[in-house]
Short mmCIF file of C-alpha atoms and ligand atoms in Angstrom, two decimals:
data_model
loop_
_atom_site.label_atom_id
_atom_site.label_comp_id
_atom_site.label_asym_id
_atom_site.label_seq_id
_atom_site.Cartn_x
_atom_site.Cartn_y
_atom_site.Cartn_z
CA UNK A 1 10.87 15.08 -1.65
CA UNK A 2 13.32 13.54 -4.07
CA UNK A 3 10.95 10.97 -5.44
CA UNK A 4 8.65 11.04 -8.71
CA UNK A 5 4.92 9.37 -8.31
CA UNK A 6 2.95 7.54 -11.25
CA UNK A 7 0.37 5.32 -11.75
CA UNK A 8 1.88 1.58 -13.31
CA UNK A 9 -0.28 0.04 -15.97
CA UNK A 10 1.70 -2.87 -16.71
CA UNK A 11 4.50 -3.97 -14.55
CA UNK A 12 7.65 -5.81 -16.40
CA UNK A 13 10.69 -8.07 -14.79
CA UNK A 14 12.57 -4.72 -13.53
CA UNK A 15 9.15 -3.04 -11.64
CA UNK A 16 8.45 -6.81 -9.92
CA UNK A 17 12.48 -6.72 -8.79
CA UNK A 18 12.07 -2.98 -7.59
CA UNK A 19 8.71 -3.67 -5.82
CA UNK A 20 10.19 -6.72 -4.13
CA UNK A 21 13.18 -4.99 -2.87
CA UNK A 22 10.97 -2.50 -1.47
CA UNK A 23 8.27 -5.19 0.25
CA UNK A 24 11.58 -7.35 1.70
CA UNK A 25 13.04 -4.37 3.03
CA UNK A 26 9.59 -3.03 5.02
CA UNK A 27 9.12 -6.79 6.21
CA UNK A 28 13.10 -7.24 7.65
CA UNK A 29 12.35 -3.54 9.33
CA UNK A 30 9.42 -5.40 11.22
CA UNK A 31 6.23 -4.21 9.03
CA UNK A 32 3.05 -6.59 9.55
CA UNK A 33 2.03 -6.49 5.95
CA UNK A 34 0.66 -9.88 5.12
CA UNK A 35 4.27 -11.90 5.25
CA UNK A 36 6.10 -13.56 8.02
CA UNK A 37 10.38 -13.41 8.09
CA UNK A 38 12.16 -13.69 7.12
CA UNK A 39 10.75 -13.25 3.04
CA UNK A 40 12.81 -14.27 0.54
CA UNK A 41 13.01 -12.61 -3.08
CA UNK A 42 11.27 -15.91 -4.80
CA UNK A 43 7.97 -15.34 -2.30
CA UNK A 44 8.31 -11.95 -2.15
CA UNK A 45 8.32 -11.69 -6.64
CA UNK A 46 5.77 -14.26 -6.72
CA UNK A 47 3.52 -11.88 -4.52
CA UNK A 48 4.04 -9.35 -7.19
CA UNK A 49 3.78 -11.56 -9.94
CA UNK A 50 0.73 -11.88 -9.13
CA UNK A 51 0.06 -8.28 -7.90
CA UNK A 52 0.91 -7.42 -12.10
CA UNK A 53 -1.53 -9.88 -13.27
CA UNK A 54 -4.48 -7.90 -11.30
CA UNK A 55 -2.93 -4.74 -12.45
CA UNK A 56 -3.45 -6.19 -15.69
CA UNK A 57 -6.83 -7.46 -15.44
CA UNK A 58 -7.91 -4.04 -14.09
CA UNK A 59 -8.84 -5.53 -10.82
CA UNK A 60 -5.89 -3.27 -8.82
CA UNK A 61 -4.35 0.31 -9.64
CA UNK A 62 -0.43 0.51 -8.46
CA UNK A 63 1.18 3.35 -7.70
CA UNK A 64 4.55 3.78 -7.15
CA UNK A 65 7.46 6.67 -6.50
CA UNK A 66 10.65 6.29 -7.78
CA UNK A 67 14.08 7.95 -6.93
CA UNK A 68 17.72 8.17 -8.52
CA UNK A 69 18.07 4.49 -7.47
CA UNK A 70 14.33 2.99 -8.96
CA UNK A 71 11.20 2.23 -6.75
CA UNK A 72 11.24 3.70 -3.09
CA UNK A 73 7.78 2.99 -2.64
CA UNK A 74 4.20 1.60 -3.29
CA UNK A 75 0.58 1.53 -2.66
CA UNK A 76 -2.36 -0.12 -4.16
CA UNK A 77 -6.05 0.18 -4.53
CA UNK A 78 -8.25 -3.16 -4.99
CA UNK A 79 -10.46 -1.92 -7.60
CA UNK A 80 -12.86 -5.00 -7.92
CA UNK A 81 -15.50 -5.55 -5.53
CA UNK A 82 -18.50 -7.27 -5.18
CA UNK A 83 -21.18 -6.34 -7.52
CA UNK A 84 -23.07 -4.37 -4.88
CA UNK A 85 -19.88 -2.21 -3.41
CA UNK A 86 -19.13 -0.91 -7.10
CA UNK A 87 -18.03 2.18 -5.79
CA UNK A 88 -15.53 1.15 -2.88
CA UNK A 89 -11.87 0.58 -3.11
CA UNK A 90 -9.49 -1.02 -0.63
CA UNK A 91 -6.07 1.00 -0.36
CA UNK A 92 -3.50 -1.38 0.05
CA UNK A 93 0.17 -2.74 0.93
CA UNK A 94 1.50 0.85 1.21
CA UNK A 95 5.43 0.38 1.62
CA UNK A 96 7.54 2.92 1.54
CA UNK A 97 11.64 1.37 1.52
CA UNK A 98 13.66 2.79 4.76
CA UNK A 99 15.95 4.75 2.12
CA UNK A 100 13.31 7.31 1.27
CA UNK A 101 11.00 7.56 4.41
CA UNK A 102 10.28 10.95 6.47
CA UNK A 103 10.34 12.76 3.17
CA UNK A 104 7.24 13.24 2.55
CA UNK A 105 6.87 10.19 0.01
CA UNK A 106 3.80 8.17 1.78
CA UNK A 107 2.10 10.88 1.78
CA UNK A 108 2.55 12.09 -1.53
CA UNK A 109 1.77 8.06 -2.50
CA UNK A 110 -1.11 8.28 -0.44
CA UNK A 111 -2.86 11.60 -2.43
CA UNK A 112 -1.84 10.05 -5.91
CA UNK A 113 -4.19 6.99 -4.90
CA UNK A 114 -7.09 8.75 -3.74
CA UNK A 115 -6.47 10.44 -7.54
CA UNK A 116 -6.33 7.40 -8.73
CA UNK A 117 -9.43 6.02 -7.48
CA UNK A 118 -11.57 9.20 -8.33
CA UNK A 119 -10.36 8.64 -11.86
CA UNK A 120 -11.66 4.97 -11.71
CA UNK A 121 -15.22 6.62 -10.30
CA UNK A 122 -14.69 5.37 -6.63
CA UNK A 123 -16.12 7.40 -3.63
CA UNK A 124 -15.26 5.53 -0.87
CA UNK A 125 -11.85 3.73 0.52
CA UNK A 126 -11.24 1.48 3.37
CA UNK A 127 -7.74 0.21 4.92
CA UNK A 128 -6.47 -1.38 8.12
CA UNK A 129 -2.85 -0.67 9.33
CA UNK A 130 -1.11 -1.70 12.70
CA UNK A 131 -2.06 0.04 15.35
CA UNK A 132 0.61 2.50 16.79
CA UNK A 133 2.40 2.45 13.72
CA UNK A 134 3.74 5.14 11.14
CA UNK A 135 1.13 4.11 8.86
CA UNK A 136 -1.64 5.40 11.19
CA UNK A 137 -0.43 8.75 11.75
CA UNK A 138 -0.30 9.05 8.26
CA UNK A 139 -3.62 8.23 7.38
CA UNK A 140 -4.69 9.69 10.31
CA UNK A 141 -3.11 13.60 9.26
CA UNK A 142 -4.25 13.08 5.74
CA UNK A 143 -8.31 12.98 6.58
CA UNK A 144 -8.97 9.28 7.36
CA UNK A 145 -12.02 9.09 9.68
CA UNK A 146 -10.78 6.09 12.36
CA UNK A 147 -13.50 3.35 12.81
CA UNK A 148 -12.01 1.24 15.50
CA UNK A 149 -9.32 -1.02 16.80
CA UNK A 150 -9.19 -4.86 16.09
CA UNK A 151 -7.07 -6.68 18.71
CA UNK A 152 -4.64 -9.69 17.78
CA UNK A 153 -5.56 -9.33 14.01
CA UNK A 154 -2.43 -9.97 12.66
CA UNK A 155 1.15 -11.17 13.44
CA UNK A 156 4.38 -9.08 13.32
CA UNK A 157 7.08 -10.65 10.33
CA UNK A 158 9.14 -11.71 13.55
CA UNK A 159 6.38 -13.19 15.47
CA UNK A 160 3.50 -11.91 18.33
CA UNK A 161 -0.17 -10.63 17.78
CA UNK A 162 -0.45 -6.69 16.42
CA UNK A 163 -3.93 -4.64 16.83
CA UNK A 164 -5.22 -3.73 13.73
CA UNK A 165 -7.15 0.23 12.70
CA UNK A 166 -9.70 0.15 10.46
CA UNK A 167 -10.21 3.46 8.71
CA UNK A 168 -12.51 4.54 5.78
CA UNK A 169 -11.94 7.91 3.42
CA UNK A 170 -15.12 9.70 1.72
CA UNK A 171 -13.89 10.82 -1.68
CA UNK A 172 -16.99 13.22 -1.54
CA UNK A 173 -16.90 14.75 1.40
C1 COA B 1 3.95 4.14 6.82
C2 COA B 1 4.95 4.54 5.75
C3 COA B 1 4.39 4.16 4.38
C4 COA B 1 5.16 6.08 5.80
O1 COA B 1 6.02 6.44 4.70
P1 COA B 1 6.88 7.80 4.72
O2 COA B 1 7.32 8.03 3.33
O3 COA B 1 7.90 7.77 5.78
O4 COA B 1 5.72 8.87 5.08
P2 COA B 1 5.87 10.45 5.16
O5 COA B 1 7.27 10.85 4.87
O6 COA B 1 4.79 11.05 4.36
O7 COA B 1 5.55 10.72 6.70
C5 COA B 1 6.34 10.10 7.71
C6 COA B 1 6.84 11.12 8.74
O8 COA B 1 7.84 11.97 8.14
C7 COA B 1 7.49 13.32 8.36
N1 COA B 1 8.01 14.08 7.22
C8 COA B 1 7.49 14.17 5.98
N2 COA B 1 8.28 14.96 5.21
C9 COA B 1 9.33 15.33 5.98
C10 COA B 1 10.46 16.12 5.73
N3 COA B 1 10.68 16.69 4.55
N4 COA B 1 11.34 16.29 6.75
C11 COA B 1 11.12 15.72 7.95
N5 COA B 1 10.05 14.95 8.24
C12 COA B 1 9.16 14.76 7.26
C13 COA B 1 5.98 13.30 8.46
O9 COA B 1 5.47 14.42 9.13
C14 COA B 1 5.77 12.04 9.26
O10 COA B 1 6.01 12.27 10.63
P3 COA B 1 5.50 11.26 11.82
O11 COA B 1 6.20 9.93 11.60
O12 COA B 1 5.92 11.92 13.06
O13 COA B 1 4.02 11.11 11.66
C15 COA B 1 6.34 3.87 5.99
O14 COA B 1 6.75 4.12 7.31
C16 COA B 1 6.32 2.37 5.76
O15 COA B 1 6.47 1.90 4.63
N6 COA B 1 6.16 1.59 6.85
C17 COA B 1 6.20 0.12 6.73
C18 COA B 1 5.00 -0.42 6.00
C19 COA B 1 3.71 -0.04 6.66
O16 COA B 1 3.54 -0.16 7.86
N7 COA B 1 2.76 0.42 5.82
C20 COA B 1 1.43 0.75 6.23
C21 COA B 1 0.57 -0.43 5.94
S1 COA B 1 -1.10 0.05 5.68
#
């Protein structure tokens, strides 16, 4: 793997450009991640804009991998949660650009977060990800326990209902 993971504290003009290259190029290639298509840079920096002001705030953690040509890929963990989930985190919008995929980067994205969210004292993460799609398998392989499918949760970028997973992670076990 050619790529180099950290955790982002503060995000400036050129990580919110890099991220949003990496979030419209995941949506064009047909990712259900929250946006329909086609995104354009404006929605897709706002999204981030916003993303860095959590970051800020402490309410997310984002990690991201770079490679000789900036940010290949992302995830995040939503650190704050209701007052009696203190120590849950939702692992989220995990985009990895075509570029740098089947490398071994998502996964190596993936680890760095459940770091990341030992260091901020969490023991327990939850995500959903499209049925069927890469994203399972990877959480799958990497010691997800599966909860259950969702049917017609969400819509693909290009239109027409996608199943959602639900899985959960135990930090401790
Ligand atoms: C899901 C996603 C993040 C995976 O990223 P990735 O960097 O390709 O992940 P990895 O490289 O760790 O694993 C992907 C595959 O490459 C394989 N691989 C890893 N390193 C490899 C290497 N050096 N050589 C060949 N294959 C390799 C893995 O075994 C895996 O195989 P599989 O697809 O048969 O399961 C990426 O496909 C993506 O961004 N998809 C769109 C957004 C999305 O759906 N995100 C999930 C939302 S929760």
């Amino acid at each position: 793997m050619n790529a180099f993971i950290r955790r982002v504290m503060r995000m400036d003009d050129e990580a919110v450009r890099g991220l949003a290259d990496v979030l419209i190029d995941c949506v064009d290639a047909g990712a259900s991640v929250s946006f329909m298509a086609p995104l354009t840079r404006e929605r897709a920096e706002a999204f981030w804009r916003r993303v860095a002001s959590d970051v800020e705030r402490g309410d997310r953690a984002l990690v991201v991998a770079e490679d000789g040509s900036g940010i290949c890929g992302t995830v995040q963990l939503v650190l704050a949660q209701p007052e009696n989930q203190p120590h849950r985190a939702d692992l989220a919008k995990m985009l990895v650009h075509r570029r740098a995929r089947k490398q071994g980067v998502g996964a190596a994205l993936l680890h760095a977060a459940e770091d990341t969210a030992r260091q901020c004292g969490k023991t327990l993460l939850v995500l959903d990800t499209v049925t069927g799609g890469d994203g399972e398998r990877l959480y799958a392989r990497s010691g997800w326990q599966r909860v259950g499918v969702i049917p017609n949760y969400a819509l693909f970028p290009g239109g027409g209902f996608c199943a959602t997973t639900v899985f959960y992670r135990d930090l401790e076990g």
